[in-house]
PDB file of C-alpha atoms in Angstrom:
ATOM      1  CA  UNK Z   1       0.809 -18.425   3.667  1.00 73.00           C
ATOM      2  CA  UNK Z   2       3.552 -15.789   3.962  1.00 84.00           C
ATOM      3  CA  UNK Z   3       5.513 -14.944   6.882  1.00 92.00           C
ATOM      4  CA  UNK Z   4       7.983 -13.237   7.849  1.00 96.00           C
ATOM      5  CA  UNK Z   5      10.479 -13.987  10.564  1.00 97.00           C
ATOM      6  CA  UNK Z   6      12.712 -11.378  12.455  1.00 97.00           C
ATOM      7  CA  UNK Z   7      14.126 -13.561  15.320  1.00 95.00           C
ATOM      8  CA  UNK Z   8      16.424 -11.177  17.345  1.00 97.00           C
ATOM      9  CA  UNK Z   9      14.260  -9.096  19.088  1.00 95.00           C
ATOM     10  CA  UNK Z  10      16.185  -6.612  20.875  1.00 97.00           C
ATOM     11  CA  UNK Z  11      20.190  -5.679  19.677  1.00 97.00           C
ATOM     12  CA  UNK Z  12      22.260  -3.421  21.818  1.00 97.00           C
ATOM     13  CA  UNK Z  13      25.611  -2.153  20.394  1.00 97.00           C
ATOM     14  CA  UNK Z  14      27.840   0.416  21.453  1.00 97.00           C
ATOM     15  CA  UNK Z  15      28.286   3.223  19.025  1.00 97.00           C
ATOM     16  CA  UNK Z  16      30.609   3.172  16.073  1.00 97.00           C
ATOM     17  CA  UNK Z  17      30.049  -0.777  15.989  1.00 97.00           C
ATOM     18  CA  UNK Z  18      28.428  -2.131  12.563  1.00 97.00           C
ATOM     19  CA  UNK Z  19      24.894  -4.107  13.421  1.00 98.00           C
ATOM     20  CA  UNK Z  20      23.046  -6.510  11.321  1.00 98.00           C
ATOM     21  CA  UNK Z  21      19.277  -6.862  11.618  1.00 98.00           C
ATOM     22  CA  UNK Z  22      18.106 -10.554  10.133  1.00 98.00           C
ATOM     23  CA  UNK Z  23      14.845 -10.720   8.232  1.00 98.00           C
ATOM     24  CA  UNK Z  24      13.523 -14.211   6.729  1.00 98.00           C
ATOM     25  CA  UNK Z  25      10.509 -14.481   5.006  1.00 97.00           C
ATOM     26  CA  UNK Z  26       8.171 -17.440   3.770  1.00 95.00           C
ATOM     27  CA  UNK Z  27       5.999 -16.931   0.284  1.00 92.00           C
ATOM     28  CA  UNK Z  28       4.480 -19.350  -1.967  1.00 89.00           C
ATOM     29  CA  UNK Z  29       4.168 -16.356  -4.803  1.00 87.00           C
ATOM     30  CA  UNK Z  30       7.382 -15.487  -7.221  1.00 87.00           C
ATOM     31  CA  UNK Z  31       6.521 -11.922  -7.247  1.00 87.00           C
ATOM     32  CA  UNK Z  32       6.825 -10.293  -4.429  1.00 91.00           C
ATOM     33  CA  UNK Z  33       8.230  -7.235  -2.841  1.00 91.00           C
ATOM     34  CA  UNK Z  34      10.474  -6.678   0.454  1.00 94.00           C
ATOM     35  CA  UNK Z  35      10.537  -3.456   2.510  1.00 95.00           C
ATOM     36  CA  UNK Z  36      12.506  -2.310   5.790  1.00 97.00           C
ATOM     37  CA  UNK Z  37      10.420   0.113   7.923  1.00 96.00           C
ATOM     38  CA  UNK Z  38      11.879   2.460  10.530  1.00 97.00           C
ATOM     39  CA  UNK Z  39      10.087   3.207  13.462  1.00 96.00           C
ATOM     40  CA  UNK Z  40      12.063   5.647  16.393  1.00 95.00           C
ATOM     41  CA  UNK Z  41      10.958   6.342  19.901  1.00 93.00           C
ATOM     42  CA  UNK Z  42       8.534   9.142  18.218  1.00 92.00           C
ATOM     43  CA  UNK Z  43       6.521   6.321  17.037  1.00 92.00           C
ATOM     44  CA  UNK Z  44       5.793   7.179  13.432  1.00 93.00           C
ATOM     45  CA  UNK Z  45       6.598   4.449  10.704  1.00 94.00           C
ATOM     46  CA  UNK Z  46       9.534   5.459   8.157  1.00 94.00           C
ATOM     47  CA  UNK Z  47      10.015   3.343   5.134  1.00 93.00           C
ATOM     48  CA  UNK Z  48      13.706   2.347   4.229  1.00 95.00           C
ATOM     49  CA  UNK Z  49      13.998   0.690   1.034  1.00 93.00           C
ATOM     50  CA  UNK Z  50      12.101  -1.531  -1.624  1.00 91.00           C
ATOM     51  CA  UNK Z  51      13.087  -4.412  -3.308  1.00 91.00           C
ATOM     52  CA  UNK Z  52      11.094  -6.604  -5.686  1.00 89.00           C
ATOM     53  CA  UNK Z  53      11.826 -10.462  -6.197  1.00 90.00           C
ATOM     54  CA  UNK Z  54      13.491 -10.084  -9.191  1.00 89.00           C
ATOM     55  CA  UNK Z  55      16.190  -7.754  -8.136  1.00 86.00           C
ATOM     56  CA  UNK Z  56      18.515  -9.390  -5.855  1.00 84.00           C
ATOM     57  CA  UNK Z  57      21.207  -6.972  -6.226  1.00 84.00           C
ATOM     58  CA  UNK Z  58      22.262  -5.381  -2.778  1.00 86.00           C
ATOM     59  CA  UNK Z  59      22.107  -2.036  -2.013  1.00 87.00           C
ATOM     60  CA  UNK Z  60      24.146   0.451  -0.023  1.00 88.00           C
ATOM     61  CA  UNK Z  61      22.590   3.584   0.835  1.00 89.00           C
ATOM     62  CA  UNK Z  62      24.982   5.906   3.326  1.00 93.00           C
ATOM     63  CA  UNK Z  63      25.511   4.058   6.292  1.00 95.00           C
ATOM     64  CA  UNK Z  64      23.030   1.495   5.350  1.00 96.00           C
ATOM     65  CA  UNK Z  65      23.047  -1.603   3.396  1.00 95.00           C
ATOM     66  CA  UNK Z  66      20.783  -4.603   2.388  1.00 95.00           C
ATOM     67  CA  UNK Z  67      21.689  -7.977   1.249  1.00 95.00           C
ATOM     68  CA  UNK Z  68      18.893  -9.998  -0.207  1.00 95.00           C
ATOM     69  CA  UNK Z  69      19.674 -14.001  -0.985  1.00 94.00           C
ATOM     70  CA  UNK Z  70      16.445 -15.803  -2.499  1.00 93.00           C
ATOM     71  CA  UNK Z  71      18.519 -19.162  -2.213  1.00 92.00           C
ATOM     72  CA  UNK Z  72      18.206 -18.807   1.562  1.00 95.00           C
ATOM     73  CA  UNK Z  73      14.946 -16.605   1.589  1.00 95.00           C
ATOM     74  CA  UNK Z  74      16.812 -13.877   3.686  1.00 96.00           C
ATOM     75  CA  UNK Z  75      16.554  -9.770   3.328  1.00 96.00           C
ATOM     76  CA  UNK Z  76      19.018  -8.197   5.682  1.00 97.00           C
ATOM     77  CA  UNK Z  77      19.539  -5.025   6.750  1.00 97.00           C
ATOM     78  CA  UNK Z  78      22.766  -3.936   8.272  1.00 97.00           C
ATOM     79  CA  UNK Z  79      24.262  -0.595   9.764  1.00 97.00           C
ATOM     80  CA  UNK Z  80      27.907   0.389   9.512  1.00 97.00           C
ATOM     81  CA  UNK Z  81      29.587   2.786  12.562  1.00 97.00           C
ATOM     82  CA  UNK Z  82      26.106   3.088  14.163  1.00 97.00           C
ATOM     83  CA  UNK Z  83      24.721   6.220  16.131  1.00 97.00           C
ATOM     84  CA  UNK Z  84      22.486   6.888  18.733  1.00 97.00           C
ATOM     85  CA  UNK Z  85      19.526   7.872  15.889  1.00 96.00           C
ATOM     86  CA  UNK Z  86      19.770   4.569  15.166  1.00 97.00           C
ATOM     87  CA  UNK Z  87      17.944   3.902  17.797  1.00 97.00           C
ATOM     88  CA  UNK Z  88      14.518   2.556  16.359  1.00 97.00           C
ATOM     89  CA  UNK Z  89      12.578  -0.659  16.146  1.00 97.00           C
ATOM     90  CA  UNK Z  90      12.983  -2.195  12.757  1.00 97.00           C
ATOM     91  CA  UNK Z  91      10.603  -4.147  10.916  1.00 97.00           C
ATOM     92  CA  UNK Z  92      10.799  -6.036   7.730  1.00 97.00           C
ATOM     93  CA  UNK Z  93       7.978  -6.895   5.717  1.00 95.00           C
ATOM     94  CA  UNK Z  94       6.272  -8.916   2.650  1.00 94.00           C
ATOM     95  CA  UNK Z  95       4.020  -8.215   0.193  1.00 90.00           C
ATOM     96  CA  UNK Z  96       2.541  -9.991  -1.967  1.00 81.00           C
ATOM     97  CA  UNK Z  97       0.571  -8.760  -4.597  1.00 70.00           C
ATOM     98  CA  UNK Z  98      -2.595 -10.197  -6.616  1.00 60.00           C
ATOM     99  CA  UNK Z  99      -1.657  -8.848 -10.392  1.00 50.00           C
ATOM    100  CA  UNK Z 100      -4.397  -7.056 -12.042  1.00 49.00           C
ATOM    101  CA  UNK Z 101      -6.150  -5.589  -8.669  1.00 57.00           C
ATOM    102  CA  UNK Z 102      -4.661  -3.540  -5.890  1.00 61.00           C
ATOM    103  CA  UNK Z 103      -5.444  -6.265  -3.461  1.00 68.00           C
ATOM    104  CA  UNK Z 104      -2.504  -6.399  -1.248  1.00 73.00           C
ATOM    105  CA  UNK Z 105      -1.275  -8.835   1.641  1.00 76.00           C
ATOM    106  CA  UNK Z 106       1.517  -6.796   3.501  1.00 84.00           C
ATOM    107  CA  UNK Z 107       2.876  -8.711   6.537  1.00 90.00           C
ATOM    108  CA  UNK Z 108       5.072  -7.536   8.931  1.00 93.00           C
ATOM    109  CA  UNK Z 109       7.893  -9.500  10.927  1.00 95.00           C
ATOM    110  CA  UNK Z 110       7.751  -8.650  14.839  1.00 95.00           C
ATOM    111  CA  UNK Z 111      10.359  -6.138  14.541  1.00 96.00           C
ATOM    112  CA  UNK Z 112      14.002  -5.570  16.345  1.00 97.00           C
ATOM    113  CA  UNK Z 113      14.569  -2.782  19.103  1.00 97.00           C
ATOM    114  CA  UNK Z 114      17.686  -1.427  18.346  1.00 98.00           C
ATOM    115  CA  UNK Z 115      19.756   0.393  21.357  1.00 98.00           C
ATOM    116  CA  UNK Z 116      22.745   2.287  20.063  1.00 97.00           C
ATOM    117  CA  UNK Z 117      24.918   2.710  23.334  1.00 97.00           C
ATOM    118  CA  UNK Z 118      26.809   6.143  23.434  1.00 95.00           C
TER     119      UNK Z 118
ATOM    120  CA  UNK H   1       2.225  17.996   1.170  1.00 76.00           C
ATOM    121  CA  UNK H   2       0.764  16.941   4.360  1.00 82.00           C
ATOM    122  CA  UNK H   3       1.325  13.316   3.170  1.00 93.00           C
ATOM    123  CA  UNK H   4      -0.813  10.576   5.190  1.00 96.00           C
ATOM    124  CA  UNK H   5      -2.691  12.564   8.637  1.00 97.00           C
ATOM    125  CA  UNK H   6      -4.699  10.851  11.325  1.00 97.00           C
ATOM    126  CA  UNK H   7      -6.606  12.512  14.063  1.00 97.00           C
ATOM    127  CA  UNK H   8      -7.148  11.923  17.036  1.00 97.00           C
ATOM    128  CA  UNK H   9      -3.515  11.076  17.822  1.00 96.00           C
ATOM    129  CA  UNK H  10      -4.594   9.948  21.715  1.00 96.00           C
ATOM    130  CA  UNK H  11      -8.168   8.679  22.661  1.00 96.00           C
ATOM    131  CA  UNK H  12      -9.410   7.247  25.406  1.00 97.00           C
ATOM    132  CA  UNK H  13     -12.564   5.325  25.343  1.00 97.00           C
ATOM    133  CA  UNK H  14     -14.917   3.193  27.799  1.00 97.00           C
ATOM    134  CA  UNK H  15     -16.112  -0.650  27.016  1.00 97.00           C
ATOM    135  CA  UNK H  16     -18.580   0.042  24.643  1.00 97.00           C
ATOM    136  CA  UNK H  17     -18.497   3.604  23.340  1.00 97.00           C
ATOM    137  CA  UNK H  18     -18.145   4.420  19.469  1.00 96.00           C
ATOM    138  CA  UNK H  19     -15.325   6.643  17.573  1.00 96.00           C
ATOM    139  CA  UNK H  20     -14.269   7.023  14.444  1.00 97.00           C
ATOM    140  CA  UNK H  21     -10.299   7.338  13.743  1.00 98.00           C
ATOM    141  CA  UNK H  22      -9.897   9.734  10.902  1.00 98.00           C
ATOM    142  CA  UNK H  23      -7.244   9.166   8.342  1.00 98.00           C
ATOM    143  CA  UNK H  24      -6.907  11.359   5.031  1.00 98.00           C
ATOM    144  CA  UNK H  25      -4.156  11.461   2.346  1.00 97.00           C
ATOM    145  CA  UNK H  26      -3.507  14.434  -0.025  1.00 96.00           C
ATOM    146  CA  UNK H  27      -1.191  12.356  -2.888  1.00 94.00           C
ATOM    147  CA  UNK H  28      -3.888  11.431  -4.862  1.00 94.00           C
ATOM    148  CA  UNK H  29      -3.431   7.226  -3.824  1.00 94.00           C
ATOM    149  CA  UNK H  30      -5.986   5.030  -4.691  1.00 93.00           C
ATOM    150  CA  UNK H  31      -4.721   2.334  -2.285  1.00 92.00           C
ATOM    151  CA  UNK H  32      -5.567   2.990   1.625  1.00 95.00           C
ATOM    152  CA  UNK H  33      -5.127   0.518   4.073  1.00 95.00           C
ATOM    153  CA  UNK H  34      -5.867   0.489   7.999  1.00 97.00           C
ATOM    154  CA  UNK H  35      -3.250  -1.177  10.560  1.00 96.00           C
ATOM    155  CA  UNK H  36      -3.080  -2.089  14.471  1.00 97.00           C
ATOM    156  CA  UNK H  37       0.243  -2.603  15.972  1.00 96.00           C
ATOM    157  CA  UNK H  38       0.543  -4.467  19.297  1.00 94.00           C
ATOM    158  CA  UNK H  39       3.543  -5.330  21.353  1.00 87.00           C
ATOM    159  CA  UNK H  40       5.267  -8.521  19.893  1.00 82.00           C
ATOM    160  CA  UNK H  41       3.123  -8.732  17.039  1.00 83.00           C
ATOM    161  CA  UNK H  42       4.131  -6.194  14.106  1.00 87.00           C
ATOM    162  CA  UNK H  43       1.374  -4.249  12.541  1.00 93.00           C
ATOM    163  CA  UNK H  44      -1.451  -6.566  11.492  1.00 93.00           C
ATOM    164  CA  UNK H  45      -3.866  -5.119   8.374  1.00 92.00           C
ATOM    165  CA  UNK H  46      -7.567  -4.398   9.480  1.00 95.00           C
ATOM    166  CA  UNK H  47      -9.095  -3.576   6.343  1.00 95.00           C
ATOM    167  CA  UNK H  48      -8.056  -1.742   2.921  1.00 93.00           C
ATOM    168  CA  UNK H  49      -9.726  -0.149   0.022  1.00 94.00           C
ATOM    169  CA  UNK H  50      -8.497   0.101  -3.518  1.00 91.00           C
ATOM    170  CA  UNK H  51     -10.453   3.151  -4.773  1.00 92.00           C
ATOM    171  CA  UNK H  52     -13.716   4.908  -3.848  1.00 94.00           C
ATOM    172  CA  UNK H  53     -16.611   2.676  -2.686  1.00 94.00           C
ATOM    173  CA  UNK H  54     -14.306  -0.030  -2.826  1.00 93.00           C
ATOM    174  CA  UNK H  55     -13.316  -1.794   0.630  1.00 94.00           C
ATOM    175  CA  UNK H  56     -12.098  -5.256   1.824  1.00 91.00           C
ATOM    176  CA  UNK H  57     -11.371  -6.852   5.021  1.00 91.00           C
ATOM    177  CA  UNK H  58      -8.142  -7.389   6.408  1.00 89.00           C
ATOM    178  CA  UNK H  59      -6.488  -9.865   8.898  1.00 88.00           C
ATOM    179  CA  UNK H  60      -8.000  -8.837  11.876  1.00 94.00           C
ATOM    180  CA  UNK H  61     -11.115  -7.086  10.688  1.00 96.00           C
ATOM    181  CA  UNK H  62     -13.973  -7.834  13.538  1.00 96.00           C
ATOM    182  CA  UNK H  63     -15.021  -5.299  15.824  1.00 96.00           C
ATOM    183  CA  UNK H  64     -14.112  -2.758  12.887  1.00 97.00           C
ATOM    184  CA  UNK H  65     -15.805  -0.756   9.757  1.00 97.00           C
ATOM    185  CA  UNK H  66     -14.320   1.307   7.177  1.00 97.00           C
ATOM    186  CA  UNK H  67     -16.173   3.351   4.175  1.00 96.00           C
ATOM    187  CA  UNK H  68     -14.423   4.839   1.304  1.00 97.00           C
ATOM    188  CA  UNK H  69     -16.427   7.863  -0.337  1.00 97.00           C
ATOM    189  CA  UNK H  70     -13.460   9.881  -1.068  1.00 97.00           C
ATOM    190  CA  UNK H  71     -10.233   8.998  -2.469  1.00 96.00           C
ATOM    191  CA  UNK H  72      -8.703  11.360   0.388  1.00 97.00           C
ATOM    192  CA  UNK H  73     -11.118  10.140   3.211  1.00 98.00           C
ATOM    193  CA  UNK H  74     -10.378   6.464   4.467  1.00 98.00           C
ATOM    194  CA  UNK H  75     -12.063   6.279   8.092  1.00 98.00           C
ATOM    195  CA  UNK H  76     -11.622   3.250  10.839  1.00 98.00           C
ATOM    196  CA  UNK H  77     -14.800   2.753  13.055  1.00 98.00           C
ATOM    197  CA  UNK H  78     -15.405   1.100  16.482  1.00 96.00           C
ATOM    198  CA  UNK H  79     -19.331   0.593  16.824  1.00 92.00           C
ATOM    199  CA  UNK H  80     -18.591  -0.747  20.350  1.00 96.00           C
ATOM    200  CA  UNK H  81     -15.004  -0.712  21.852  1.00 96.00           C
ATOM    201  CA  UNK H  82     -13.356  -3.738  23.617  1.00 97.00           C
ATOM    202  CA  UNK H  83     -10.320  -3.373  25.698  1.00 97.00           C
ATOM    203  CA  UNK H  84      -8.982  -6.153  23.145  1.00 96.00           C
ATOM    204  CA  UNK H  85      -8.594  -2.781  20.626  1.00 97.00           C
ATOM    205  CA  UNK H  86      -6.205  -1.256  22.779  1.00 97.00           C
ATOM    206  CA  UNK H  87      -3.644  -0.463  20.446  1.00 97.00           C
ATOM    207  CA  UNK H  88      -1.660   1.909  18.102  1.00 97.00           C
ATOM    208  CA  UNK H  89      -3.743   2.448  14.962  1.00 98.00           C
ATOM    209  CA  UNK H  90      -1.974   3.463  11.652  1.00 97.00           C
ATOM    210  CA  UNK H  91      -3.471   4.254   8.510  1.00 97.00           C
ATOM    211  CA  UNK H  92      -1.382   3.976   5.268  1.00 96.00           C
ATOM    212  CA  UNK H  93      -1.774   4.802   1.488  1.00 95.00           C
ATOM    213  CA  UNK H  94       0.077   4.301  -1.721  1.00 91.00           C
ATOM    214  CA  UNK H  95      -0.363   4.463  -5.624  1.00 89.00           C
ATOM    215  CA  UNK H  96      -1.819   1.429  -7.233  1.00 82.00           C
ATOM    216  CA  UNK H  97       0.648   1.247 -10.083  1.00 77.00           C
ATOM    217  CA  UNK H  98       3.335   1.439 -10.488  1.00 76.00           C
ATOM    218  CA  UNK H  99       3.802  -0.083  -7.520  1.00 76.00           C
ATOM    219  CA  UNK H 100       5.607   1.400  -4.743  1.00 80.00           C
ATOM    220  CA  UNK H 101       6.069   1.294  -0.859  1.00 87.00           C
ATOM    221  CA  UNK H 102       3.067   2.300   1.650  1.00 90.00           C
ATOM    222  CA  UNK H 103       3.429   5.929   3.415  1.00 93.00           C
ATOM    223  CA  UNK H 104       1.914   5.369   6.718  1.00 95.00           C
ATOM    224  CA  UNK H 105      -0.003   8.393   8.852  1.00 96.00           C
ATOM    225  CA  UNK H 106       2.000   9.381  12.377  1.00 96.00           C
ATOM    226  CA  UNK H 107      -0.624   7.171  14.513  1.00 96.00           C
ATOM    227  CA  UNK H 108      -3.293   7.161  16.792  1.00 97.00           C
ATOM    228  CA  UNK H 109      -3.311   5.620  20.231  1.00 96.00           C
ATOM    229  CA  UNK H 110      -5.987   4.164  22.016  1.00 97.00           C
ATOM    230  CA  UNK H 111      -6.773   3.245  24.836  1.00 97.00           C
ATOM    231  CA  UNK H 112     -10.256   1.373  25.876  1.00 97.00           C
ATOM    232  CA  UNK H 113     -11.008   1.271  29.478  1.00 96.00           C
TER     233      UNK H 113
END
């Protein structure tokens, strides 16, 4: 069964620090797909990035930037010279995918309240 | 655009009164998917549908039913609320292939008394 495993469940950092947000994930399958979600104080569900099993090159993307290891089963998500918008709850999250259908098994990790500090 | 909407985005209910969440996507997705999110626990799937006519269950499907006669229309029903399904309801879509992430509607909370 999959899982996925976000074990710091609150961060607080003062503003201008870098923060990583750890994500580990369990899955039997060899295809699958990792996402980060954003979700701020508003409440609505914004998706970060997408990265497929195969591709474990990291990506940088303005002030953010994931590293995904398959050795250690790990897809983090890190924050350089944070600011108060970054205030959100993060989630990461697994999918695995049945090929040939559009039957879909997303699972989400428990997600990460992050407090950026002014 | 108006991307994924739900309505209502608050409701209240009593033990045992009916509703039906709306949800309805304008990108043409075939893939539409139903999720409750609860304090500590992520969002957990309640049931999904793959196309027209076509729907499965979920995780956490009892206590729930879902019809698919339009690829926009995807609606979540409660035939008789519980104040177990208390909770932030999001409905989601996406493309079947290629594959790509889920766009999720802004949300509806609610509350059973």
């Amino acid at each position: 069964a999959q899982k996925v495993t976000q074990a710091q469940t609150e961060i607080s950092v003062v503003e201008k620090e870098d923060v990583t947000l750890d994500c580990v994930y369990e899955t039997r399958d060899t295809t699958y797909y990792l996402f980060w979600y954003k979700q701020p104080p508003s409440g609505e569900l914004v998706f970060l990035i997408r990265r497929n099993s195969f591709d474990e090159q990291n990506e940088i993307s303005g002030r953010y930037s994931w590293n995904f290891q398959k050795s250690t089963s790990s897809f983090n998500f890190t924050i350089t010279a944070s600011q108060v918008v970054d205030s959100a709850v993060y989630f990461c999250a697994l999918s695995e995918r049945q090929h040939n259908s559009g039957n879909e098994k997303l699972t989400f990790g428990t997600g990460t309240r992050l407090t950026i500090i002014p | 655009n108006a991307g994924v909407t739900q309505t209502p985005k608050f409701q209240v209910l009593k033990t045992g009164q009916s509703m039906t969440l709306q949800c309805a996507q304008d990108m043409n997705h075939e893939y539409m998917s139903w999720y409750r999110q609860d304090p500590g626990m992520g969002l957990r799937l309640i049931h999904y549908s793959v196309g027209a006519g076509i729907t499965d269950q979920g995780e956490v499907p009892n206590g729930y039913n879902v019809s698919r006669s339009t690829t926009e229309d995807f609606p979540l029903r409660l035939l008789s609320a519980a104040p177990s399904q208390t909770s932030v309801y999001f409905c989601a879509s996406r493309r079947l292939a290629p594959y790509n992430e889920q766009f999720f509607g802004p949300g509806t909370r609610l509350t059973v008394l």
